[in-house]
């Protein structure tokens, strides 16, 4: 094995042990000597992506792309970096390619849909989620994604309701699915069903302000002033996101 191969293996060992700073330092030191090693650039780019350094990750991954073929997961990371740094057209092109490629593993499709959604490409994001429900009908996130993007596209609650109901059926302990289902039921005029879904939710476990505001509306409409006021206060005081 080459010295560079040994260094890359050591980088992976350090990263696997949670010693990310050491792994990054070792990889960048090696690149200072051998700056055309695409595998090292890819490693550095993925570390930067994980750390939220999207601009730095973009530079490293685009360099890697010139030197070695990128696997679908790395391309997905590159697309996110491009989107976050304002290169929306290039990001869209990568996400769309991933969405239709036979090489893209199913586990990546939720991230592809989310990336397209971030870019405002709701129709394509919806298509990815619909495709995933066909491939993995027992995967709740796919059904939730269909419901989410239907609503983003302005479709009525009745169109999204079967999908969010299926997501909740598959993962009843996920508060986001339960609250979203209750919200759609409320919008459909089925207020008692909405309230029944939420009455046993542990309010301390909910930090998402959007969810708390939805729950406030449903509780107050049902005459549950105590829980409604608790949700309202948490929504005002908190800063959580779904």
XYZ file of C-alpha atoms in Angstrom:
242
model
C 0.000 0.000 0.000
C 1.256 3.491 -0.864
C 2.118 6.045 1.777
C -0.915 8.094 0.717
C -3.124 5.032 1.100
C -1.772 4.503 4.599
C -2.455 8.138 5.456
C -6.019 7.928 4.144
C -6.662 4.770 6.144
C -5.325 6.512 9.243
C -7.635 9.465 8.540
C -10.616 7.125 8.444
C -9.491 5.450 11.672
C -9.234 8.804 13.439
C -12.606 9.939 12.112
C -14.191 6.652 13.157
C -12.847 7.197 16.666
C -14.410 10.657 16.778
C -11.055 12.452 16.464
C -12.239 14.589 13.575
C -9.858 17.503 14.071
C -6.848 15.173 14.024
C -8.193 13.407 10.942
C -8.667 16.703 9.131
C -5.243 18.001 10.116
C -3.571 14.807 8.910
C -5.403 14.872 5.577
C -4.625 18.535 4.943
C -0.966 18.018 5.852
C -0.811 15.205 3.312
C -2.439 17.414 0.675
C 0.231 20.045 1.235
C 2.682 17.459 -0.115
C 0.451 15.699 -2.652
C -2.252 18.120 -3.742
C -3.600 16.000 -6.591
C -4.895 13.164 -4.441
C -8.619 13.144 -5.108
C -9.440 10.715 -2.312
C -7.857 12.994 0.279
C -9.681 16.018 -1.133
C -12.930 14.074 -0.934
C -12.226 13.129 2.680
C -11.463 16.740 3.624
C -14.573 17.933 1.807
C -16.837 15.502 3.627
C -15.335 16.480 6.979
C -15.932 20.152 6.238
C -19.474 19.390 5.117
C -20.141 17.546 8.359
C -18.800 20.531 10.305
C -21.095 22.937 8.437
C -18.262 24.653 6.551
C -20.154 24.597 3.267
C -17.868 26.983 1.384
C -14.734 25.083 2.406
C -16.400 21.753 1.680
C -17.480 22.983 -1.739
C -13.915 23.940 -2.655
C -12.547 20.575 -1.528
C -15.259 18.464 -3.159
C -15.098 20.331 -6.459
C -11.335 19.747 -6.469
C -11.905 16.067 -5.718
C -14.433 15.882 -8.555
C -11.732 16.897 -11.028
C -9.454 14.102 -9.830
C -11.663 11.106 -8.994
C -15.258 9.998 -9.674
C -17.558 10.937 -6.810
C -19.976 8.390 -5.363
C -23.670 9.366 -5.005
C -23.396 10.202 -1.289
C -20.489 12.570 -1.934
C -22.344 14.143 -4.852
C -25.318 14.687 -2.555
C -23.054 16.442 -0.043
C -21.589 18.565 -2.845
C -25.072 19.532 -4.004
C -25.986 20.692 -0.505
C -22.785 22.736 -0.280
C -23.495 24.348 -3.645
C -27.061 25.148 -2.622
C -25.966 26.657 0.690
C -23.348 28.833 -1.007
C -25.679 30.251 -3.645
C -24.829 28.001 -6.600
C -28.428 26.897 -6.948
C -28.318 25.932 -10.617
C -25.420 23.515 -10.186
C -26.972 22.102 -7.022
C -30.255 21.491 -8.834
C -28.468 19.731 -11.677
C -26.748 17.325 -9.277
C -29.910 16.636 -7.266
C -31.919 15.969 -10.437
C -29.250 13.589 -11.715
C -29.237 11.744 -8.396
C -33.030 11.526 -8.425
C -33.083 9.529 -11.678
C -29.802 7.621 -11.412
C -29.872 3.865 -10.860
C -26.661 4.304 -8.837
C -28.379 6.373 -6.156
C -29.198 4.178 -3.142
C -32.689 4.491 -1.709
C -31.320 5.714 1.615
C -30.133 8.904 -0.142
C -33.475 9.771 -1.725
C -34.888 11.598 1.344
C -31.834 13.878 1.307
C -32.237 14.404 -2.436
C -35.896 15.351 -1.955
C -35.005 17.671 0.921
C -32.334 19.330 -1.201
C -34.755 19.895 -4.054
C -37.262 21.267 -1.568
C -34.642 23.658 -0.201
C -34.221 24.962 -3.750
C -37.979 25.408 -4.096
C -38.297 22.600 -6.644
C -41.325 21.105 -4.942
C -42.689 19.197 -7.936
C -39.473 17.236 -8.424
C -39.127 16.717 -4.668
C -42.667 15.316 -4.647
C -41.820 12.954 -7.501
C -38.819 11.634 -5.560
C -40.973 10.986 -2.483
C -43.724 9.297 -4.509
C -41.116 7.061 -6.125
C -39.744 6.182 -2.709
C -43.201 5.209 -1.393
C -43.399 2.721 -4.249
C -39.953 1.323 -3.560
C -40.300 1.288 0.229
C -44.006 1.356 1.139
C -43.198 0.815 4.824
C -40.893 3.860 5.043
C -42.814 6.589 6.922
C -40.541 9.463 5.920
C -41.433 8.940 2.265
C -45.174 9.227 2.951
C -44.601 12.311 5.086
C -42.570 13.826 2.257
C -45.421 13.306 -0.207
C -47.839 15.059 2.156
C -45.385 17.873 2.845
C -44.698 18.686 -0.804
C -48.352 18.380 -1.802
C -49.087 21.139 0.689
C -46.093 23.157 -0.518
C -47.591 22.975 -3.994
C -50.857 24.386 -2.679
C -52.861 21.165 -2.791
C -55.798 20.908 -0.350
C -55.501 19.109 3.000
C -57.637 16.271 1.629
C -54.917 15.441 -0.915
C -52.186 15.191 1.705
C -54.237 13.560 4.461
C -53.906 9.893 3.341
C -50.126 10.177 3.156
C -49.592 11.801 6.540
C -52.053 9.311 8.037
C -49.942 6.483 6.632
C -46.748 8.044 8.002
C -48.357 8.266 11.447
C -49.614 4.686 11.176
C -46.104 3.452 10.389
C -44.391 5.584 13.069
C -46.960 6.509 15.744
C -44.288 7.652 18.198
C -42.981 10.412 15.914
C -44.513 13.607 17.283
C -44.076 15.529 14.020
C -46.245 13.041 12.120
C -48.910 13.029 14.844
C -49.052 16.829 15.032
C -49.093 17.200 11.250
C -51.945 14.701 10.974
C -53.893 16.535 13.668
C -53.354 19.811 11.821
C -54.699 18.411 8.550
C -57.682 16.880 10.332
C -58.395 20.249 11.919
C -58.185 21.970 8.524
C -60.612 19.379 7.169
C -63.123 20.243 9.900
C -62.478 17.070 11.902
C -61.603 18.959 15.060
C -62.498 16.272 17.605
C -60.262 13.730 15.866
C -57.463 16.288 15.795
C -57.790 16.948 19.509
C -57.935 13.239 20.344
C -54.630 12.731 18.541
C -52.919 15.424 20.608
C -54.413 14.993 24.061
C -51.748 12.471 25.151
C -48.723 14.213 23.614
C -46.011 15.019 26.158
C -45.747 18.776 25.746
C -42.275 18.807 27.296
C -41.040 16.686 24.388
C -42.113 19.236 21.754
C -39.752 22.138 21.040
C -40.620 22.995 17.429
C -42.304 26.412 17.437
C -44.326 25.614 14.340
C -45.690 22.436 15.945
C -46.444 24.274 19.171
C -48.396 26.959 17.336
C -50.455 24.313 15.548
C -51.161 22.568 18.835
C -52.127 25.859 20.475
C -54.794 26.432 17.833
C -56.249 22.938 18.196
C -56.244 22.907 22.005
C -57.855 26.321 22.316
C -60.484 25.468 19.711
C -61.298 22.309 21.682
C -61.669 24.301 24.898
C -58.493 22.913 26.489
C -57.246 26.277 27.710
C -54.595 24.829 30.026
C -52.735 22.861 27.354
C -53.360 25.549 24.782
C -51.778 28.206 26.975
C -48.831 25.922 27.782
C -48.144 25.445 24.071
C -48.530 29.149 23.392
C -45.966 30.047 26.088
C -43.507 27.433 24.830
C -43.900 28.711 21.266
C -43.159 32.266 22.375
C -40.241 31.344 24.632
C -38.618 28.624 22.543
C -36.497 28.608 19.410
C -36.715 24.981 18.345
C -37.266 23.757 14.800
C -38.744 20.567 13.387
